[in-house]
XYZ file of N, CA and C in Angstrom:
525
model
N -50.647 -14.209 -42.462
C -49.357 -14.580 -41.940
C -48.936 -15.980 -42.412
N -49.843 -16.798 -42.792
C -49.499 -18.232 -43.048
C -49.987 -18.670 -44.366
N -49.221 -19.589 -44.949
C -49.685 -20.227 -46.187
C -50.399 -21.525 -45.925
N -50.660 -21.809 -44.640
C -51.301 -23.047 -44.269
C -52.813 -22.781 -44.077
N -53.630 -23.908 -44.239
C -55.067 -23.784 -44.112
C -55.535 -23.778 -42.674
N -54.913 -23.042 -41.783
C -55.121 -23.217 -40.368
C -56.327 -22.452 -39.811
N -56.858 -21.586 -40.571
C -58.046 -20.928 -40.071
C -59.327 -21.704 -40.362
N -59.180 -22.851 -40.930
C -60.313 -23.722 -41.226
C -60.512 -24.655 -40.085
N -61.447 -25.577 -40.229
C -61.732 -26.515 -39.119
C -60.939 -27.798 -39.247
N -59.649 -27.710 -39.583
C -58.864 -28.948 -39.694
C -58.655 -29.562 -38.309
N -58.611 -30.904 -38.261
C -58.395 -31.581 -37.006
C -57.012 -32.196 -36.911
N -56.390 -32.401 -38.078
C -55.030 -32.951 -38.060
C -54.298 -32.354 -39.241
N -52.942 -32.374 -39.083
C -52.093 -31.846 -40.138
C -50.853 -32.729 -40.213
N -50.538 -33.212 -41.402
C -49.273 -33.969 -41.619
C -48.667 -33.448 -42.859
N -47.433 -32.971 -42.728
C -46.830 -32.509 -43.913
C -45.645 -31.552 -43.719
N -45.213 -30.941 -44.865
C -44.090 -30.064 -44.959
C -44.550 -28.639 -44.885
N -43.966 -27.835 -44.047
C -44.352 -26.444 -43.979
C -43.134 -25.516 -44.330
N -42.177 -26.104 -45.042
C -40.950 -25.391 -45.363
C -41.176 -24.102 -46.179
N -42.263 -24.032 -46.924
C -42.536 -22.824 -47.715
C -43.381 -21.814 -47.004
N -43.756 -22.116 -45.772
C -44.618 -21.256 -45.019
C -43.882 -20.501 -43.931
N -44.384 -19.352 -43.556
C -43.880 -18.619 -42.426
C -44.377 -19.380 -41.181
N -43.496 -19.931 -40.355
C -43.961 -20.735 -39.207
C -44.479 -19.883 -38.118
N -44.256 -18.599 -38.070
C -44.854 -17.767 -37.080
C -46.369 -17.726 -37.331
N -47.174 -18.073 -36.350
C -48.608 -18.143 -36.428
C -49.058 -19.278 -37.375
N -48.152 -20.191 -37.782
C -48.438 -21.172 -38.765
C -49.717 -21.951 -38.445
N -49.926 -22.320 -37.159
C -51.124 -23.026 -36.750
C -51.961 -22.185 -35.806
N -51.548 -20.917 -35.647
C -52.208 -20.012 -34.679
C -53.739 -19.943 -34.927
N -54.477 -20.153 -33.888
C -55.938 -20.026 -33.985
C -56.649 -21.228 -34.492
N -55.936 -22.330 -34.666
C -56.570 -23.614 -35.152
C -57.153 -24.307 -33.946
N -58.238 -23.834 -33.463
C -58.800 -24.337 -32.183
C -59.280 -25.795 -32.269
N -59.532 -26.308 -33.451
C -59.992 -27.689 -33.596
C -58.866 -28.654 -33.879
N -57.657 -28.139 -34.082
C -56.482 -28.985 -34.433
C -56.165 -29.865 -33.232
N -56.020 -31.205 -33.537
C -55.708 -32.105 -32.452
C -54.351 -32.813 -32.633
N -53.991 -33.032 -33.934
C -52.767 -33.810 -34.205
C -51.918 -33.074 -35.258
N -50.632 -32.964 -34.999
C -49.705 -32.352 -35.989
C -48.507 -33.234 -36.076
N -48.200 -33.582 -37.342
C -46.966 -34.342 -37.625
C -46.204 -33.638 -38.734
N -45.095 -32.950 -38.283
C -44.342 -32.135 -39.252
C -43.280 -32.986 -39.969
N -43.028 -32.618 -41.199
C -42.091 -33.342 -41.996
C -41.005 -32.343 -42.496
N -40.691 -31.312 -41.709
C -39.789 -30.303 -42.141
C -39.036 -29.742 -40.916
N -37.896 -29.134 -41.186
C -37.191 -28.493 -40.087
C -37.653 -27.054 -39.923
N -37.767 -26.642 -38.668
C -38.079 -25.232 -38.338
C -36.775 -24.486 -38.377
N -36.816 -23.255 -38.844
C -35.566 -22.437 -38.865
C -35.925 -20.999 -38.522
N -35.359 -20.543 -37.376
C -35.547 -19.143 -36.986
C -36.686 -18.915 -36.026
N -37.414 -17.819 -36.204
C -38.454 -17.467 -35.311
C -39.651 -18.357 -35.430
N -40.214 -18.760 -34.289
C -41.371 -19.643 -34.239
C -42.413 -19.051 -33.335
N -42.520 -17.773 -33.204
C -43.471 -17.099 -32.337
C -44.905 -17.574 -32.698
N -45.666 -17.826 -31.673
C -47.130 -18.089 -31.804
C -47.407 -19.275 -32.774
N -46.449 -20.137 -32.968
C -46.625 -21.231 -33.963
C -47.870 -22.073 -33.741
N -48.142 -22.392 -32.434
C -49.312 -23.198 -32.109
C -50.214 -22.422 -31.126
N -50.171 -21.097 -31.256
C -50.934 -20.204 -30.439
C -52.437 -20.508 -30.408
N -52.975 -20.750 -29.231
C -54.397 -20.998 -29.003
C -54.926 -22.284 -29.736
N -54.035 -23.249 -29.954
C -54.477 -24.554 -30.408
C -54.975 -25.352 -29.228
N -56.068 -24.905 -28.675
C -56.537 -25.385 -27.385
C -56.897 -26.837 -27.324
N -57.114 -27.509 -28.450
C -57.387 -28.949 -28.478
C -56.263 -29.779 -28.921
N -55.117 -29.183 -29.152
C -53.965 -29.974 -29.611
C -53.539 -31.024 -28.540
N -53.530 -32.254 -29.008
C -53.160 -33.380 -28.152
C -51.751 -33.927 -28.415
N -51.385 -33.896 -29.674
C -50.130 -34.554 -30.062
C -49.401 -33.792 -31.109
N -48.119 -33.627 -30.901
C -47.252 -32.920 -31.821
C -45.989 -33.723 -32.058
N -45.690 -34.092 -33.314
C -44.483 -34.850 -33.580
C -43.706 -34.162 -34.738
N -42.416 -34.440 -34.804
C -41.587 -33.954 -35.911
C -41.099 -32.538 -35.772
N -41.134 -31.976 -34.587
C -40.648 -30.630 -34.337
C -39.142 -30.654 -34.289
N -38.483 -30.255 -35.398
C -37.023 -30.311 -35.507
C -36.504 -28.988 -36.042
N -35.206 -28.813 -35.939
C -34.529 -27.654 -36.462
C -33.974 -26.761 -35.385
N -34.127 -25.478 -35.540
C -33.651 -24.546 -34.461
C -34.643 -23.393 -34.366
N -34.657 -22.809 -33.183
C -35.530 -21.648 -32.917
C -34.716 -20.559 -32.352
N -34.847 -19.351 -32.868
C -34.140 -18.215 -32.284
C -35.041 -17.375 -31.392
N -36.336 -17.412 -31.646
C -37.343 -16.726 -30.814
C -38.577 -17.648 -30.750
N -39.075 -17.882 -29.567
C -40.223 -18.838 -29.446
C -41.255 -18.219 -28.474
N -41.500 -16.933 -28.548
C -42.523 -16.290 -27.713
C -43.888 -16.882 -27.997
N -44.630 -17.236 -26.982
C -45.991 -17.711 -27.122
C -46.128 -18.880 -28.054
N -45.064 -19.650 -28.219
C -45.146 -20.741 -29.216
C -46.218 -21.728 -28.947
N -46.516 -22.069 -27.710
C -47.538 -23.036 -27.333
C -48.622 -22.355 -26.492
N -48.682 -21.116 -26.396
C -49.613 -20.416 -25.574
C -51.067 -20.805 -25.861
N -51.741 -21.219 -24.813
C -53.142 -21.605 -24.905
C -53.411 -23.040 -25.395
N -52.328 -23.852 -25.411
C -52.502 -25.275 -25.820
C -52.979 -26.018 -24.604
N -54.195 -25.853 -24.234
C -54.778 -26.345 -22.960
C -54.707 -27.888 -22.764
N -54.851 -28.615 -23.849
C -54.912 -30.109 -23.684
C -53.583 -30.818 -23.904
N -52.580 -30.101 -24.367
C -51.268 -30.738 -24.607
C -50.627 -31.138 -23.290
N -50.300 -32.444 -23.151
C -49.711 -32.903 -21.945
C -48.166 -33.026 -22.033
N -47.680 -33.336 -23.208
C -46.247 -33.563 -23.420
C -45.803 -32.758 -24.625
N -44.658 -32.135 -24.511
C -44.053 -31.359 -25.593
C -42.611 -31.859 -25.725
N -42.304 -32.476 -26.918
C -40.988 -32.990 -27.095
C -40.203 -32.003 -27.947
N -39.284 -31.276 -27.349
C -38.419 -30.322 -28.037
C -37.025 -30.848 -28.164
N -36.822 -32.170 -28.004
C -35.523 -32.767 -27.977
C -34.787 -32.663 -29.288
N -35.513 -32.454 -30.372
C -34.835 -32.351 -31.690
C -34.893 -30.888 -32.225
N -35.303 -29.998 -31.337
C -35.342 -28.573 -31.716
C -34.242 -27.860 -30.900
N -33.274 -27.345 -31.628
C -32.131 -26.686 -31.001
C -32.575 -25.305 -30.496
N -32.561 -25.156 -29.191
C -32.980 -23.866 -28.536
C -31.778 -23.106 -27.970
N -30.543 -23.564 -28.285
C -29.389 -22.966 -27.665
C -29.161 -21.528 -28.109
N -29.659 -21.110 -29.245
C -29.491 -19.747 -29.716
C -30.790 -18.869 -29.539
N -31.723 -19.476 -28.876
C -33.002 -18.773 -28.658
C -32.804 -17.585 -27.662
N -33.277 -16.470 -28.047
C -33.070 -15.234 -27.210
C -34.337 -14.891 -26.386
N -35.488 -15.449 -26.754
C -36.701 -15.151 -26.028
C -37.693 -16.265 -26.071
N -38.220 -16.655 -24.910
C -39.225 -17.696 -24.733
C -40.342 -17.186 -23.924
N -40.608 -15.902 -23.964
C -41.677 -15.329 -23.161
C -43.044 -15.911 -23.437
N -43.792 -16.218 -22.390
C -45.089 -16.797 -22.481
C -45.220 -18.087 -23.319
N -44.072 -18.710 -23.465
C -44.027 -19.945 -24.356
C -45.087 -20.954 -24.005
N -45.299 -21.195 -22.707
C -46.225 -22.261 -22.288
C -47.381 -21.721 -21.492
N -47.645 -20.421 -21.622
C -48.768 -19.798 -20.861
C -50.063 -20.485 -21.200
N -50.795 -20.824 -20.156
C -52.116 -21.415 -20.355
C -52.078 -22.876 -20.749
N -50.936 -23.525 -20.725
C -50.873 -25.000 -21.061
C -51.239 -25.726 -19.745
N -52.474 -25.731 -19.416
C -52.915 -26.185 -18.108
C -52.802 -27.645 -17.855
N -52.667 -28.449 -18.878
C -52.511 -29.918 -18.729
C -51.079 -30.368 -18.964
N -50.179 -29.427 -19.199
C -48.800 -29.775 -19.510
C -48.136 -30.457 -18.324
N -47.601 -31.670 -18.624
C -46.964 -32.484 -17.553
C -45.451 -32.649 -17.851
N -45.060 -32.710 -19.138
C -43.710 -33.020 -19.457
C -43.205 -32.188 -20.624
N -42.015 -31.603 -20.470
C -41.326 -30.907 -21.588
C -39.985 -31.641 -21.715
N -39.735 -32.161 -22.915
C -38.470 -32.831 -23.132
C -37.572 -31.894 -23.957
N -36.391 -31.600 -23.379
C -35.419 -30.736 -24.082
C -34.052 -31.374 -23.918
N -33.278 -31.316 -25.040
C -31.952 -31.872 -25.007
C -30.871 -30.801 -25.153
N -31.265 -29.549 -25.439
C -30.257 -28.497 -25.630
C -30.185 -27.624 -24.415
N -29.059 -27.070 -24.130
C -28.926 -26.100 -23.070
C -29.351 -24.785 -23.649
N -30.017 -23.996 -22.785
C -30.565 -22.709 -23.199
C -29.452 -21.643 -23.091
N -29.626 -20.665 -23.945
C -28.791 -19.463 -23.888
C -28.972 -18.877 -22.443
N -27.898 -18.596 -21.736
C -28.043 -18.106 -20.371
C -28.742 -16.752 -20.310
N -28.802 -16.032 -21.389
C -29.495 -14.720 -21.384
C -30.852 -14.750 -21.985
N -31.456 -15.919 -22.253
C -32.729 -16.030 -22.845
C -33.796 -15.366 -21.936
N -34.726 -14.639 -22.540
C -35.821 -14.003 -21.804
C -36.897 -15.078 -21.581
N -37.272 -15.317 -20.320
C -38.273 -16.320 -20.037
C -39.404 -15.734 -19.170
N -39.645 -14.433 -19.344
C -40.733 -13.809 -18.525
C -42.018 -14.554 -18.717
N -42.584 -14.941 -17.611
C -43.952 -15.598 -17.589
C -43.999 -16.779 -18.513
N -42.919 -17.534 -18.617
C -42.903 -18.694 -19.538
C -44.011 -19.687 -19.181
N -44.330 -19.854 -17.890
C -45.330 -20.794 -17.482
C -46.537 -20.067 -16.850
N -46.837 -18.860 -17.261
C -47.915 -18.069 -16.688
C -49.247 -18.797 -16.859
N -50.046 -18.725 -15.771
C -51.378 -19.304 -15.780
C -51.378 -20.832 -15.815
N -50.329 -21.389 -15.270
C -50.310 -22.892 -15.061
C -50.263 -23.118 -13.607
N -51.220 -23.948 -13.131
C -51.285 -24.271 -11.742
C -50.760 -25.701 -11.594
N -49.791 -25.920 -10.778
C -49.227 -27.222 -10.516
C -49.627 -27.578 -9.101
N -50.448 -28.613 -9.004
C -50.910 -29.052 -7.681
C -50.128 -30.266 -7.229
N -50.141 -30.446 -5.923
C -49.452 -31.636 -5.381
C -48.128 -31.255 -4.771
N -47.403 -32.252 -4.357
C -46.101 -32.078 -3.700
C -44.994 -32.307 -4.769
N -44.082 -31.382 -4.770
C -42.938 -31.548 -5.671
C -41.661 -31.532 -4.836
N -40.662 -32.372 -5.243
C -39.468 -32.583 -4.530
C -38.290 -32.031 -5.293
N -37.323 -31.471 -4.576
C -36.101 -31.007 -5.168
C -35.427 -32.138 -5.948
N -35.028 -31.910 -7.223
C -34.347 -32.921 -8.002
C -32.936 -32.487 -8.309
N -32.743 -31.307 -8.852
C -31.392 -30.846 -9.177
C -31.423 -29.332 -9.259
N -30.183 -28.765 -9.125
C -30.026 -27.314 -9.302
C -28.933 -27.048 -10.344
N -29.165 -26.121 -11.201
C -28.146 -25.676 -12.154
C -27.715 -24.297 -11.651
N -26.656 -24.274 -10.893
C -26.161 -23.088 -10.228
C -25.760 -22.044 -11.243
N -25.082 -22.439 -12.325
C -24.640 -21.495 -13.353
C -25.813 -20.791 -14.036
N -26.919 -21.496 -14.306
C -28.010 -20.951 -14.933
C -29.066 -20.336 -13.974
N -28.935 -20.689 -12.733
C -29.889 -20.190 -11.675
C -31.214 -20.883 -11.818
N -31.236 -22.161 -12.140
C -32.470 -22.935 -12.262
C -32.517 -24.086 -11.330
N -33.730 -24.392 -10.901
C -33.962 -25.539 -9.954
C -34.999 -26.399 -10.581
N -34.777 -27.698 -10.582
C -35.757 -28.680 -11.155
C -36.357 -29.434 -10.036
N -37.635 -29.631 -10.052
C -38.407 -30.377 -9.069
C -39.128 -31.542 -9.762
N -39.391 -32.589 -9.051
C -40.065 -33.746 -9.525
C -41.257 -34.099 -8.628
N -42.316 -34.672 -9.204
C -43.481 -35.012 -8.401
C -43.258 -36.391 -7.664
N -42.155 -37.029 -7.971
C -41.778 -38.220 -7.236
C -40.444 -38.014 -6.581
N -40.310 -38.393 -5.310
C -39.036 -38.076 -4.558
C -37.933 -39.019 -4.936
N -38.172 -40.108 -5.618
C -37.131 -41.124 -5.935
C -36.640 -41.053 -7.389
N -37.391 -40.468 -8.331
C -36.980 -40.404 -9.679
C -37.697 -39.217 -10.404
N -37.195 -38.809 -11.556
C -37.690 -37.715 -12.291
C -39.092 -38.052 -12.853
N -40.124 -37.307 -12.411
C -41.453 -37.505 -12.968
C -42.133 -36.131 -12.977
N -42.811 -35.856 -14.075
C -43.545 -34.500 -14.148
C -42.610 -33.375 -13.800
N -41.414 -33.388 -14.330
C -40.397 -32.374 -13.954
C -40.818 -31.015 -14.238
N -40.506 -30.108 -13.326
C -40.758 -28.667 -13.497
C -39.466 -27.990 -13.173
N -38.956 -27.167 -14.098
C -37.740 -26.364 -13.874
C -38.091 -24.895 -13.840
N -37.660 -24.240 -12.773
C -38.022 -22.859 -12.575
C -36.777 -22.037 -12.144
N -36.809 -20.714 -12.336
C -35.676 -19.892 -11.866
C -35.560 -20.038 -10.358
N -34.342 -20.035 -9.900
C -34.082 -20.154 -8.401
C -34.839 -19.052 -7.628
N -34.875 -17.847 -8.214
C -35.586 -16.743 -7.571
C -37.054 -17.134 -7.303
N -37.676 -17.740 -8.295
C -39.100 -18.131 -8.180
C -39.242 -19.290 -7.168
N -38.281 -20.199 -7.151
C -38.306 -21.324 -6.188
C -38.303 -20.727 -4.729
N -37.478 -19.767 -4.503
C -37.436 -19.168 -3.129
C -38.715 -18.375 -2.818
N -39.344 -17.783 -3.820
C -40.623 -17.127 -3.629
C -41.658 -18.173 -3.157
N -41.706 -19.292 -3.851
C -42.676 -20.375 -3.552
C -42.408 -20.944 -2.180
N -41.135 -21.190 -1.795
C -40.763 -21.687 -0.535
C -41.268 -20.764 0.578
N -41.057 -19.443 0.383
C -41.524 -18.450 1.386
C -43.068 -18.411 1.462
N -43.738 -18.539 0.308
C -45.200 -18.589 0.311
C -45.687 -19.802 1.075
N -45.037 -20.938 0.891
C -45.431 -22.133 1.603
C -45.210 -21.975 3.120
N -44.139 -21.307 3.486
C -43.855 -21.116 4.909
C -44.922 -20.224 5.551
N -45.402 -19.254 4.748
C -46.463 -18.421 5.220
C -47.885 -19.006 5.152
N -47.946 -20.206 4.585
C -49.201 -20.903 4.450
C -50.122 -20.373 3.322
N -49.504 -19.738 2.347
C -50.279 -19.179 1.227
C -50.545 -20.248 0.138
């Protein structure tokens, strides 16, 4: 699937992947820790960093994504993902995008999402511990953002309103 040397034991990658299929581009690179891209992504980016369980830092992610299923699935050590230069406005599916990203604390996005984007289990198998406070609601999109600090945005988590009410009811029941 890829023209990149990702099935090897590389620990870092810096360069242009414009001639490669970005789907599964780094998929399965379990030893990969650092990626610095020098090219724009265009189109489908499914499984791009799938199971890069030791990935610590990713820079240079730019362009646009139309499908981003499982893009970061299994990136256990990644704490921050900066998508601010990746246009996700035309993305139609982000299913399982961050599944298993157990250390993920911050996702930076500057584009509004397509209101019909599929986000099934986007954060599956991520446990968020601690107290989170209501920060803002996007009524048109049906999303609620919570912060780990009650006075300013920190460790923001945005979830569908339906899921927020499920969690509120679970808390009321002591679950």
